[in-house]
Amino acid sequence: MITNIPEYEDFENVSKECLIQALELFFRIYCNYKEYDDENINEEVPLNEVWEHNKPTFRTSVILLHQGVETYMKSVIVRNSPYLLLEQKRSDWPSLPKSKDVDYSTMYTYAGENLLNTFCTVTNGKLNSEKIKFIEDIRQNRNKAIHGAGSMLNNPSTVILDILKAYTYFFGKDQWFNDMKKWNQSNPLFGYYNWDFESIQSYKFLDFIEVTIGVKQLNFFFNFDLNGRRYFCPTCFYEISSKGEQLKSKWAFLTPNKPSSKLLYCINCNFENEIKRVDCHIKDCMGNVMDVNGICLTCGKKTNENSI
Ligand SMILES: [Zn+2]
Ligand SMILES: [Zn+2]
């Protein structure tokens, strides 16, 4: 008998973990850099130089991305039948009476081109050629990265885009961000300082993705349309202010994106807040979207209360 037959969820979870870790590697480099919050240092050492220094991490990320893609293909195959992944001749399978038990994980499983062929067979033509080419490119990029070649090691944006594409192709839009937040919140150390404050720290992740691939590209990986004007989210703003810090990131959008809208939706904390339309009186601020307490959500300052 073959024992310990895996479930497809086992593979799916590992696939997600690989992809999230592939992103986290870059995120940690970015966060370390941001800790040097000093204009002089940032001018003398641009972020590009820090990426350049971290090429070995790029390589690890490319390998994790490839691993995530292969494991996803395995999850789809296992959903059909875990036996389709076994490479041994069927005459060698320990299935006849009196044959010894063999653990599934100790048997050889397909990788590379055989895996792709099996994957395409079980998906039965449902995948378009663009997605299949993407999967094949990931495998070739990983081979190049291992040998130190390939232009994708020059700049993190290509790898980050590929990770987000893989996540979105396989699990749908928004999922990469939701799963990344879930992963952080499952940390046993999470929440000891302050649950709400720590929860909204995910805005740093959005900032990092924006810095590396730009908001236009980021838009492909969210269900919500990010093309509108951006505002401070009142929920995130007050939470950060309550700890004596100043929020600089704007991840809230009018919903719907119309001048008459009364609601602001934040893709970071998922909250919807009511807003008022009042012109901001702070010099040089053209804002006219206030929260209910009179904070201008364009400049972050409290405007003349009498005007509300
Ligand atoms: Zn928010
Ligand atoms: Zn203002």
PDB file of N, CA and C in Angstrom, residues 232-272:
ATOM      1  N   PHE A 232      -5.899  60.036   2.435  1.00  0.00           N
ATOM      2  CA  PHE A 232      -5.627  59.353   3.700  1.00  0.00           C
ATOM      3  C   PHE A 232      -6.900  58.638   4.131  1.00  0.00           C
ATOM      4  N   CYS A 233      -6.733  57.448   4.695  1.00  0.00           N
ATOM      5  CA  CYS A 233      -7.886  56.739   5.242  1.00  0.00           C
ATOM      6  C   CYS A 233      -8.050  57.215   6.694  1.00  0.00           C
ATOM      7  N   PRO A 234      -9.224  57.709   7.096  1.00  0.00           N
ATOM      8  CA  PRO A 234      -9.391  58.178   8.479  1.00  0.00           C
ATOM      9  C   PRO A 234      -9.047  57.094   9.509  1.00  0.00           C
ATOM     10  N   THR A 235      -9.466  55.854   9.249  1.00  0.00           N
ATOM     11  CA  THR A 235      -9.197  54.770  10.206  1.00  0.00           C
ATOM     12  C   THR A 235      -7.690  54.564  10.402  1.00  0.00           C
ATOM     13  N   CYS A 236      -6.976  54.434   9.286  1.00  0.00           N
ATOM     14  CA  CYS A 236      -5.520  54.236   9.367  1.00  0.00           C
ATOM     15  C   CYS A 236      -4.860  55.480   9.974  1.00  0.00           C
ATOM     16  N   PHE A 237      -5.336  56.661   9.557  1.00  0.00           N
ATOM     17  CA  PHE A 237      -4.744  57.929   9.990  1.00  0.00           C
ATOM     18  C   PHE A 237      -4.796  58.077  11.520  1.00  0.00           C
ATOM     19  N   TYR A 238      -5.980  57.811  12.113  1.00  0.00           N
ATOM     20  CA  TYR A 238      -6.124  57.978  13.566  1.00  0.00           C
ATOM     21  C   TYR A 238      -5.339  56.912  14.323  1.00  0.00           C
ATOM     22  N   GLU A 239      -5.313  55.719  13.772  1.00  0.00           N
ATOM     23  CA  GLU A 239      -4.598  54.630  14.449  1.00  0.00           C
ATOM     24  C   GLU A 239      -3.104  54.954  14.530  1.00  0.00           C
ATOM     25  N   ILE A 240      -2.548  55.462  13.441  1.00  0.00           N
ATOM     26  CA  ILE A 240      -1.119  55.800  13.423  1.00  0.00           C
ATOM     27  C   ILE A 240      -0.872  57.028  14.322  1.00  0.00           C
ATOM     28  N   SER A 241      -1.763  58.026  14.243  1.00  0.00           N
ATOM     29  CA  SER A 241      -1.598  59.241  15.067  1.00  0.00           C
ATOM     30  C   SER A 241      -1.675  58.909  16.555  1.00  0.00           C
ATOM     31  N   SER A 242      -2.505  57.914  16.901  1.00  0.00           N
ATOM     32  CA  SER A 242      -2.678  57.586  18.319  1.00  0.00           C
ATOM     33  C   SER A 242      -1.383  57.094  18.955  1.00  0.00           C
ATOM     34  N   LYS A 243      -0.435  56.701  18.113  1.00  0.00           N
ATOM     35  CA  LYS A 243       0.857  56.252  18.648  1.00  0.00           C
ATOM     36  C   LYS A 243       1.940  57.313  18.390  1.00  0.00           C
ATOM     37  N   GLY A 244       1.481  58.532  18.106  1.00  0.00           N
ATOM     38  CA  GLY A 244       2.426  59.641  17.951  1.00  0.00           C
ATOM     39  C   GLY A 244       3.161  59.644  16.622  1.00  0.00           C
ATOM     40  N   GLU A 245       2.694  58.859  15.663  1.00  0.00           N
ATOM     41  CA  GLU A 245       3.351  58.846  14.355  1.00  0.00           C
ATOM     42  C   GLU A 245       2.486  59.559  13.326  1.00  0.00           C
ATOM     43  N   GLN A 246       3.074  59.832  12.177  1.00  0.00           N
ATOM     44  CA  GLN A 246       2.344  60.549  11.128  1.00  0.00           C
ATOM     45  C   GLN A 246       2.237  59.653   9.892  1.00  0.00           C
ATOM     46  N   LEU A 247       1.011  59.332   9.489  1.00  0.00           N
ATOM     47  CA  LEU A 247       0.829  58.499   8.297  1.00  0.00           C
ATOM     48  C   LEU A 247       1.157  59.316   7.048  1.00  0.00           C
ATOM     49  N   LYS A 248       1.955  58.748   6.156  1.00  0.00           N
ATOM     50  CA  LYS A 248       2.266  59.460   4.914  1.00  0.00           C
ATOM     51  C   LYS A 248       1.620  58.798   3.703  1.00  0.00           C
ATOM     52  N   SER A 249       1.148  57.559   3.872  1.00  0.00           N
ATOM     53  CA  SER A 249       0.639  56.800   2.723  1.00  0.00           C
ATOM     54  C   SER A 249      -0.860  56.996   2.545  1.00  0.00           C
ATOM     55  N   LYS A 250      -1.247  57.123   1.301  1.00  0.00           N
ATOM     56  CA  LYS A 250      -2.674  57.288   0.988  1.00  0.00           C
ATOM     57  C   LYS A 250      -3.147  56.066   0.202  1.00  0.00           C
ATOM     58  N   TRP A 251      -4.020  55.290   0.839  1.00  0.00           N
ATOM     59  CA  TRP A 251      -4.538  54.092   0.156  1.00  0.00           C
ATOM     60  C   TRP A 251      -6.063  54.042   0.176  1.00  0.00           C
ATOM     61  N   ALA A 252      -6.694  55.217   0.348  1.00  0.00           N
ATOM     62  CA  ALA A 252      -8.160  55.257   0.340  1.00  0.00           C
ATOM     63  C   ALA A 252      -8.657  55.965  -0.923  1.00  0.00           C
ATOM     64  N   PHE A 253      -9.799  55.507  -1.424  1.00  0.00           N
ATOM     65  CA  PHE A 253     -10.359  55.982  -2.701  1.00  0.00           C
ATOM     66  C   PHE A 253     -11.851  56.250  -2.532  1.00  0.00           C
ATOM     67  N   LEU A 254     -12.345  57.248  -3.259  1.00  0.00           N
ATOM     68  CA  LEU A 254     -13.781  57.510  -3.240  1.00  0.00           C
ATOM     69  C   LEU A 254     -14.503  56.332  -3.884  1.00  0.00           C
ATOM     70  N   THR A 255     -15.621  55.956  -3.282  1.00  0.00           N
ATOM     71  CA  THR A 255     -16.380  54.861  -3.869  1.00  0.00           C
ATOM     72  C   THR A 255     -17.867  55.195  -3.899  1.00  0.00           C
ATOM     73  N   PRO A 256     -18.479  55.285  -5.073  1.00  0.00           N
ATOM     74  CA  PRO A 256     -17.824  55.175  -6.387  1.00  0.00           C
ATOM     75  C   PRO A 256     -16.935  56.391  -6.655  1.00  0.00           C
ATOM     76  N   ASN A 257     -16.122  56.295  -7.667  1.00  0.00           N
ATOM     77  CA  ASN A 257     -15.155  57.360  -7.960  1.00  0.00           C
ATOM     78  C   ASN A 257     -15.848  58.529  -8.668  1.00  0.00           C
ATOM     79  N   LYS A 258     -16.651  59.292  -7.878  1.00  0.00           N
ATOM     80  CA  LYS A 258     -17.419  60.420  -8.435  1.00  0.00           C
ATOM     81  C   LYS A 258     -17.335  61.602  -7.487  1.00  0.00           C
ATOM     82  N   PRO A 259     -17.470  62.827  -8.000  1.00  0.00           N
ATOM     83  CA  PRO A 259     -17.390  64.012  -7.136  1.00  0.00           C
ATOM     84  C   PRO A 259     -18.477  64.025  -6.060  1.00  0.00           C
ATOM     85  N   SER A 260     -19.581  63.329  -6.309  1.00  0.00           N
ATOM     86  CA  SER A 260     -20.681  63.350  -5.333  1.00  0.00           C
ATOM     87  C   SER A 260     -20.549  62.244  -4.273  1.00  0.00           C
ATOM     88  N   SER A 261     -19.498  61.454  -4.355  1.00  0.00           N
ATOM     89  CA  SER A 261     -19.361  60.309  -3.438  1.00  0.00           C
ATOM     90  C   SER A 261     -19.271  60.754  -1.987  1.00  0.00           C
ATOM     91  N   LYS A 262     -19.873  59.977  -1.115  1.00  0.00           N
ATOM     92  CA  LYS A 262     -19.863  60.292   0.324  1.00  0.00           C
ATOM     93  C   LYS A 262     -19.040  59.258   1.102  1.00  0.00           C
ATOM     94  N   LEU A 263     -18.483  58.322   0.376  1.00  0.00           N
ATOM     95  CA  LEU A 263     -17.759  57.239   1.052  1.00  0.00           C
ATOM     96  C   LEU A 263     -16.329  57.098   0.528  1.00  0.00           C
ATOM     97  N   LEU A 264     -15.465  56.733   1.460  1.00  0.00           N
ATOM     98  CA  LEU A 264     -14.065  56.522   1.119  1.00  0.00           C
ATOM     99  C   LEU A 264     -13.705  55.092   1.525  1.00  0.00           C
ATOM    100  N   TYR A 265     -13.174  54.336   0.590  1.00  0.00           N
ATOM    101  CA  TYR A 265     -12.819  52.934   0.900  1.00  0.00           C
ATOM    102  C   TYR A 265     -11.299  52.780   0.937  1.00  0.00           C
ATOM    103  N   CYS A 266     -10.803  52.111   1.980  1.00  0.00           N
ATOM    104  CA  CYS A 266      -9.350  51.928   2.126  1.00  0.00           C
ATOM    105  C   CYS A 266      -8.980  50.491   1.780  1.00  0.00           C
ATOM    106  N   ILE A 267      -8.084  50.328   0.807  1.00  0.00           N
ATOM    107  CA  ILE A 267      -7.701  48.958   0.427  1.00  0.00           C
ATOM    108  C   ILE A 267      -6.766  48.342   1.467  1.00  0.00           C
ATOM    109  N   ASN A 268      -6.195  49.177   2.343  1.00  0.00           N
ATOM    110  CA  ASN A 268      -5.303  48.634   3.360  1.00  0.00           C
ATOM    111  C   ASN A 268      -6.073  47.997   4.515  1.00  0.00           C
ATOM    112  N   CYS A 269      -7.004  48.776   5.125  1.00  0.00           N
ATOM    113  CA  CYS A 269      -7.695  48.248   6.308  1.00  0.00           C
ATOM    114  C   CYS A 269      -9.079  47.711   5.968  1.00  0.00           C
ATOM    115  N   ASN A 270      -9.513  47.917   4.702  1.00  0.00           N
ATOM    116  CA  ASN A 270     -10.806  47.378   4.262  1.00  0.00           C
ATOM    117  C   ASN A 270     -12.006  48.113   4.834  1.00  0.00           C
ATOM    118  N   PHE A 271     -11.799  49.252   5.477  1.00  0.00           N
ATOM    119  CA  PHE A 271     -12.907  50.008   6.067  1.00  0.00           C
ATOM    120  C   PHE A 271     -13.456  51.035   5.082  1.00  0.00           C
ATOM    121  N   GLU A 272     -14.735  51.332   5.265  1.00  0.00           N
ATOM    122  CA  GLU A 272     -15.350  52.389   4.492  1.00  0.00           C
ATOM    123  C   GLU A 272     -15.688  53.508   5.471  1.00  0.00           C
TER     124      GLU A 272
END
